[in-house]
Tab-separated table of C-alpha atoms in Angstrom:
chain	number	residue	atom	x	y	z
A	1	GLU	CA	-5.405	-17.040	-20.692
A	2	VAL	CA	-2.787	-15.262	-18.619
A	3	GLN	CA	-4.219	-14.374	-15.219
A	4	LEU	CA	-3.070	-13.225	-11.796
A	5	VAL	CA	-5.270	-13.485	-8.712
A	6	GLU	CA	-4.243	-11.870	-5.442
A	7	SER	CA	-5.565	-12.808	-2.015
A	8	GLY	CA	-4.743	-12.320	1.639
A	9	GLY	CA	-5.608	-8.686	2.165
A	10	GLY	CA	-7.635	-7.412	5.090
A	11	LEU	CA	-7.711	-5.231	8.181
A	12	ILE	CA	-4.638	-5.493	10.407
A	13	GLN	CA	-3.445	-3.515	13.407
A	14	PRO	CA	-0.257	-1.439	13.256
A	15	GLY	CA	2.765	-3.608	13.970
A	16	GLY	CA	1.022	-6.705	12.694
A	17	SER	CA	1.882	-9.101	9.889
A	18	LEU	CA	0.096	-10.260	6.764
A	19	ARG	CA	0.979	-12.520	3.848
A	20	LEU	CA	-0.365	-11.805	0.396
A	21	SER	CA	-0.579	-14.456	-2.314
A	22	CYS	CA	-0.637	-14.100	-6.087
A	23	ALA	CA	-1.756	-17.191	-7.993
A	24	ALA	CA	-0.696	-17.197	-11.629
A	25	SER	CA	-2.238	-19.139	-14.482
A	26	GLY	CA	-1.557	-19.321	-18.202
A	27	PHE	CA	2.205	-18.938	-17.788
A	28	SER	CA	5.018	-20.044	-15.484
A	29	ILE	CA	6.275	-17.653	-12.820
A	30	SER	CA	9.593	-19.505	-12.778
A	31	THR	CA	10.574	-18.009	-16.141
A	32	ASN	CA	9.314	-14.485	-15.475
A	33	TYR	CA	10.168	-11.763	-13.017
A	34	MET	CA	7.257	-10.991	-10.732
A	35	ASN	CA	6.443	-7.786	-8.909
A	36	TRP	CA	4.250	-6.239	-6.271
A	37	VAL	CA	2.970	-2.711	-6.867
A	38	ARG	CA	0.752	-0.848	-4.420
A	39	GLN	CA	-1.655	2.059	-4.588
A	40	ALA	CA	-2.940	3.911	-1.545
A	41	PRO	CA	-6.644	4.775	-1.912
A	42	GLY	CA	-6.981	7.759	-4.243
A	43	LYS	CA	-3.217	7.956	-4.762
A	44	GLY	CA	-0.663	6.928	-7.378
A	45	LEU	CA	1.197	3.711	-8.064
A	46	GLU	CA	4.275	2.696	-6.078
A	47	TRP	CA	6.554	-0.190	-6.991
A	48	VAL	CA	7.180	-2.392	-3.938
A	49	SER	CA	9.262	-5.450	-4.785
A	50	VAL	CA	10.519	-7.790	-7.516
A	51	ILE	CA	11.695	-11.396	-7.635
A	52	TYR	CA	13.667	-12.413	-10.697
A	53	SER	CA	13.619	-15.845	-12.275
A	54	GLY	CA	16.999	-16.578	-10.721
A	55	GLY	CA	15.676	-15.725	-7.267
A	56	THR	CA	17.249	-12.302	-6.796
A	57	THR	CA	14.979	-9.891	-4.954
A	58	TYR	CA	14.802	-6.117	-4.581
A	59	TYR	CA	12.651	-3.806	-2.499
A	60	ALA	CA	11.568	-0.187	-2.390
A	61	ASP	CA	13.265	1.729	0.410
A	62	SER	CA	9.876	2.256	2.071
A	63	VAL	CA	9.455	-1.481	2.749
A	64	LYS	CA	13.036	-2.751	2.904
A	65	GLY	CA	13.635	-4.845	6.003
A	66	ARG	CA	9.900	-5.304	6.648
A	67	PHE	CA	8.575	-7.016	3.502
A	68	THR	CA	9.794	-10.243	1.895
A	69	ILE	CA	8.889	-11.460	-1.577
A	70	SER	CA	9.062	-15.161	-2.370
A	71	ARG	CA	7.625	-17.703	-4.751
A	72	ASP	CA	6.579	-21.330	-4.945
A	73	ASN	CA	7.126	-22.534	-8.488
A	74	SER	CA	5.253	-25.776	-7.845
A	75	GLN	CA	2.153	-23.775	-6.900
A	76	ASN	CA	2.870	-21.081	-9.516
A	77	THR	CA	2.320	-18.556	-6.742
A	78	VAL	CA	4.148	-15.457	-5.564
A	79	TYR	CA	3.967	-14.193	-1.990
A	80	LEU	CA	4.554	-10.965	-0.134
A	81	GLN	CA	5.196	-11.327	3.590
A	82	MET	CA	4.554	-8.002	5.268
A	83	ASN	CA	5.760	-7.440	8.835
A	84	SER	CA	5.776	-4.430	11.157
A	85	LEU	CA	2.917	-2.925	9.208
A	86	ARG	CA	2.282	0.806	9.419
A	87	ALA	CA	-0.704	2.996	8.617
A	88	GLU	CA	1.124	4.230	5.514
A	89	ASP	CA	1.189	0.667	4.153
A	90	THR	CA	-2.584	0.877	3.655
A	91	ALA	CA	-3.130	0.311	-0.060
A	92	PHE	CA	-4.361	-1.918	-2.808
A	93	TYR	CA	-1.585	-4.390	-3.544
A	94	TYR	CA	-1.267	-5.554	-7.136
A	95	CYS	CA	0.747	-8.472	-8.414
A	96	ALA	CA	2.267	-7.711	-11.826
A	97	ARG	CA	4.209	-9.824	-14.292
A	98	GLY	CA	7.393	-8.367	-15.656
A	99	GLY	CA	7.150	-8.034	-19.396
A	100	SER	CA	9.364	-6.870	-22.203
A	101	SER	CA	11.970	-4.363	-21.240
A	102	PHE	CA	11.103	-3.809	-17.619
A	103	SER	CA	7.420	-3.077	-18.075
A	104	PHE	CA	4.479	-4.721	-16.298
A	105	ASP	CA	2.386	-6.507	-18.900
A	106	CYS	CA	-0.156	-8.349	-16.775
A	107	TRP	CA	-1.776	-7.257	-13.523
A	108	GLY	CA	-4.021	-8.891	-10.974
A	109	GLN	CA	-7.195	-7.264	-9.697
A	110	GLY	CA	-5.529	-6.221	-6.442
A	111	THR	CA	-6.143	-6.945	-2.770
A	112	LEU	CA	-6.761	-4.252	-0.172
A	113	VAL	CA	-4.620	-4.047	2.947
A	114	THR	CA	-5.848	-1.698	5.661
A	115	VAL	CA	-3.574	-0.994	8.606
A	116	SER	CA	-5.560	0.585	11.405
A	117	SER	CA	-6.286	0.182	15.092
B	1	GLN	CA	13.473	7.799	-5.183
B	2	SER	CA	11.054	10.624	-6.048
B	3	ALA	CA	8.054	10.063	-8.274
B	4	LEU	CA	8.191	11.306	-11.839
B	5	THR	CA	6.216	14.508	-12.450
B	6	GLN	CA	3.023	14.445	-14.487
B	7	PRO	CA	0.290	17.073	-14.876
B	8	ALA	CA	-2.620	16.327	-12.565
B	9	SER	CA	-5.170	16.568	-15.336
B	10	VAL	CA	-5.476	16.902	-19.094
B	11	SER	CA	-8.693	17.279	-21.036
B	12	GLY	CA	-9.806	17.303	-24.644
B	13	SER	CA	-12.835	17.005	-26.872
B	14	PRO	CA	-13.688	13.838	-28.771
B	15	GLY	CA	-11.518	13.498	-31.847
B	16	GLN	CA	-8.820	15.831	-30.572
B	17	SER	CA	-5.250	14.886	-29.645
B	18	ILE	CA	-3.800	15.327	-26.187
B	19	THR	CA	-0.303	14.855	-24.796
B	20	ILE	CA	0.668	13.872	-21.265
B	21	SER	CA	4.174	14.723	-20.116
B	22	CYS	CA	6.302	12.801	-17.638
B	23	THR	CA	9.364	14.590	-16.305
B	24	GLY	CA	12.213	12.978	-14.437
B	25	THR	CA	15.942	13.386	-14.187
B	26	SER	CA	19.049	12.167	-15.933
B	27	GLY	CA	19.104	9.362	-13.375
B	28	ASP	CA	15.814	7.892	-14.490
B	29	ILE	CA	14.032	8.934	-17.696
B	30	GLY	CA	17.001	10.798	-19.137
B	31	GLY	CA	19.239	7.777	-18.793
B	32	SER	CA	16.777	5.047	-19.663
B	33	ASN	CA	14.900	3.776	-22.697
B	34	TYR	CA	12.736	1.667	-20.401
B	35	VAL	CA	9.817	4.057	-20.163
B	36	SER	CA	6.321	2.611	-20.043
B	37	TRP	CA	2.795	3.993	-19.754
B	38	TYR	CA	-0.263	2.538	-17.994
B	39	GLN	CA	-3.971	3.274	-18.250
B	40	GLN	CA	-6.184	2.771	-15.206
B	41	HIS	CA	-9.953	3.046	-15.206
B	42	PRO	CA	-11.692	3.654	-11.843
B	43	GLY	CA	-11.729	0.545	-9.693
B	44	LYS	CA	-9.673	-1.431	-12.210
B	45	ALA	CA	-6.108	-2.665	-12.435
B	46	PRO	CA	-3.605	-0.737	-14.559
B	47	LYS	CA	-3.099	-1.786	-18.177
B	48	LEU	CA	0.149	-1.529	-20.122
B	49	MET	CA	-0.222	0.862	-23.061
B	50	ILE	CA	3.372	1.676	-24.093
B	51	TYR	CA	6.764	0.106	-23.327
B	52	ASP	CA	10.309	0.963	-24.369
B	53	VAL	CA	9.286	4.619	-24.786
B	54	SER	CA	7.255	4.087	-27.945
B	55	ASN	CA	6.274	0.438	-28.439
B	56	ARG	CA	2.663	-0.704	-28.220
B	57	PRO	CA	1.729	-4.149	-26.891
B	58	SER	CA	-0.462	-6.279	-29.074
B	59	GLY	CA	-4.074	-5.157	-28.870
B	60	VAL	CA	-3.411	-1.538	-27.887
B	61	SER	CA	-4.880	1.002	-30.292
B	62	ASN	CA	-2.461	2.855	-32.566
B	63	ARG	CA	-4.103	6.055	-31.337
B	64	PHE	CA	-1.672	5.786	-28.426
B	65	SER	CA	1.923	6.783	-29.066
B	66	GLY	CA	4.953	7.517	-26.927
B	67	SER	CA	8.127	9.534	-27.242
B	68	LYS	CA	11.005	10.892	-25.184
B	69	SER	CA	13.246	13.941	-25.284
B	70	GLY	CA	15.896	14.448	-22.654
B	71	ASN	CA	14.419	13.957	-19.195
B	72	THR	CA	10.801	14.108	-20.377
B	73	ALA	CA	8.674	11.333	-21.838
B	74	SER	CA	5.303	11.927	-23.456
B	75	LEU	CA	2.160	9.961	-24.214
B	76	THR	CA	-0.053	11.211	-27.025
B	77	ILE	CA	-3.624	10.077	-27.516
B	78	SER	CA	-4.976	10.976	-30.927
B	79	GLY	CA	-8.611	10.818	-31.988
B	80	LEU	CA	-9.693	11.068	-28.351
B	81	GLN	CA	-12.624	8.824	-27.444
B	82	ALA	CA	-14.892	8.610	-24.412
B	83	GLU	CA	-13.330	5.272	-23.438
B	84	ASP	CA	-9.942	6.986	-23.089
B	85	GLU	CA	-11.162	8.783	-19.968
B	86	ALA	CA	-8.974	7.289	-17.241
B	87	ASP	CA	-5.877	7.836	-15.140
B	88	TYR	CA	-2.503	7.453	-16.864
B	89	TYR	CA	0.828	6.694	-15.224
B	90	CYS	CA	4.311	6.733	-16.655
B	91	SER	CA	7.079	4.528	-15.305
B	92	SER	CA	10.825	4.418	-15.742
B	93	TYR	CA	13.301	1.650	-15.006
B	94	ALA	CA	16.957	2.254	-14.336
B	95	ARG	CA	19.429	-0.177	-12.815
B	96	SER	CA	20.300	2.274	-10.048
B	97	THR	CA	16.759	3.267	-9.095
B	98	LEU	CA	14.733	0.251	-10.275
B	99	TRP	CA	11.141	1.240	-11.018
B	100	VAL	CA	9.685	4.700	-10.463
B	101	PHE	CA	6.140	5.720	-11.351
B	102	GLY	CA	4.791	9.110	-12.279
B	103	THR	CA	2.358	11.061	-10.135
B	104	GLY	CA	-0.509	10.226	-12.485
B	105	THR	CA	-2.680	12.217	-14.873
B	106	THR	CA	-6.470	12.175	-15.073
B	107	VAL	CA	-7.684	12.445	-18.658
B	108	THR	CA	-11.132	13.932	-19.114
B	109	VAL	CA	-13.033	13.758	-22.388
B	110	LEU	CA	-15.183	16.874	-22.614
């Protein structure tokens, strides 16, 4: 069964750092492109970042320079390092597998990041 | 990159058909066939319902269909059922803008 499980969320003060993890099972992340998508409470979805199978990464303008996506193929896990966190980064963060034709065909259950003093 | 525009809410009676629109620009929807739709029930993760404008993943009911005309994509749900009550989001991929989501539409089954 294809599954994604996120972890690492929590309460963090503005300016702080947090690293999210996304453990994949049932498929290999090394042959798929993997994404992070976030959703502020009660709001819509926002694409955050992607890492392609070749290692190329891209970021939304809202997080560029502060967030870093990476992966460990041996652990079949994707990470999102988040630095210089702001209140507006408060959201549920979902890990999503890239599917056919630039869609997201498998999602994790999400992990909540709350940035507040 | 601005979010794609969707109506905030759409409603219909059981058995009816409803259509959700998703409006962008020539730089996203108008110039891309990579339009997808997601269903999200409260407290749950999104689920892929349509990709490539009109293709359904395995396991998704054929009551869901997608189309596109110009800068607007549409999701139609026919034979509306109580379980279809959820939030729906469109998404477009373009090489220049990467992924953009719609503002989201709440579907209510009356």
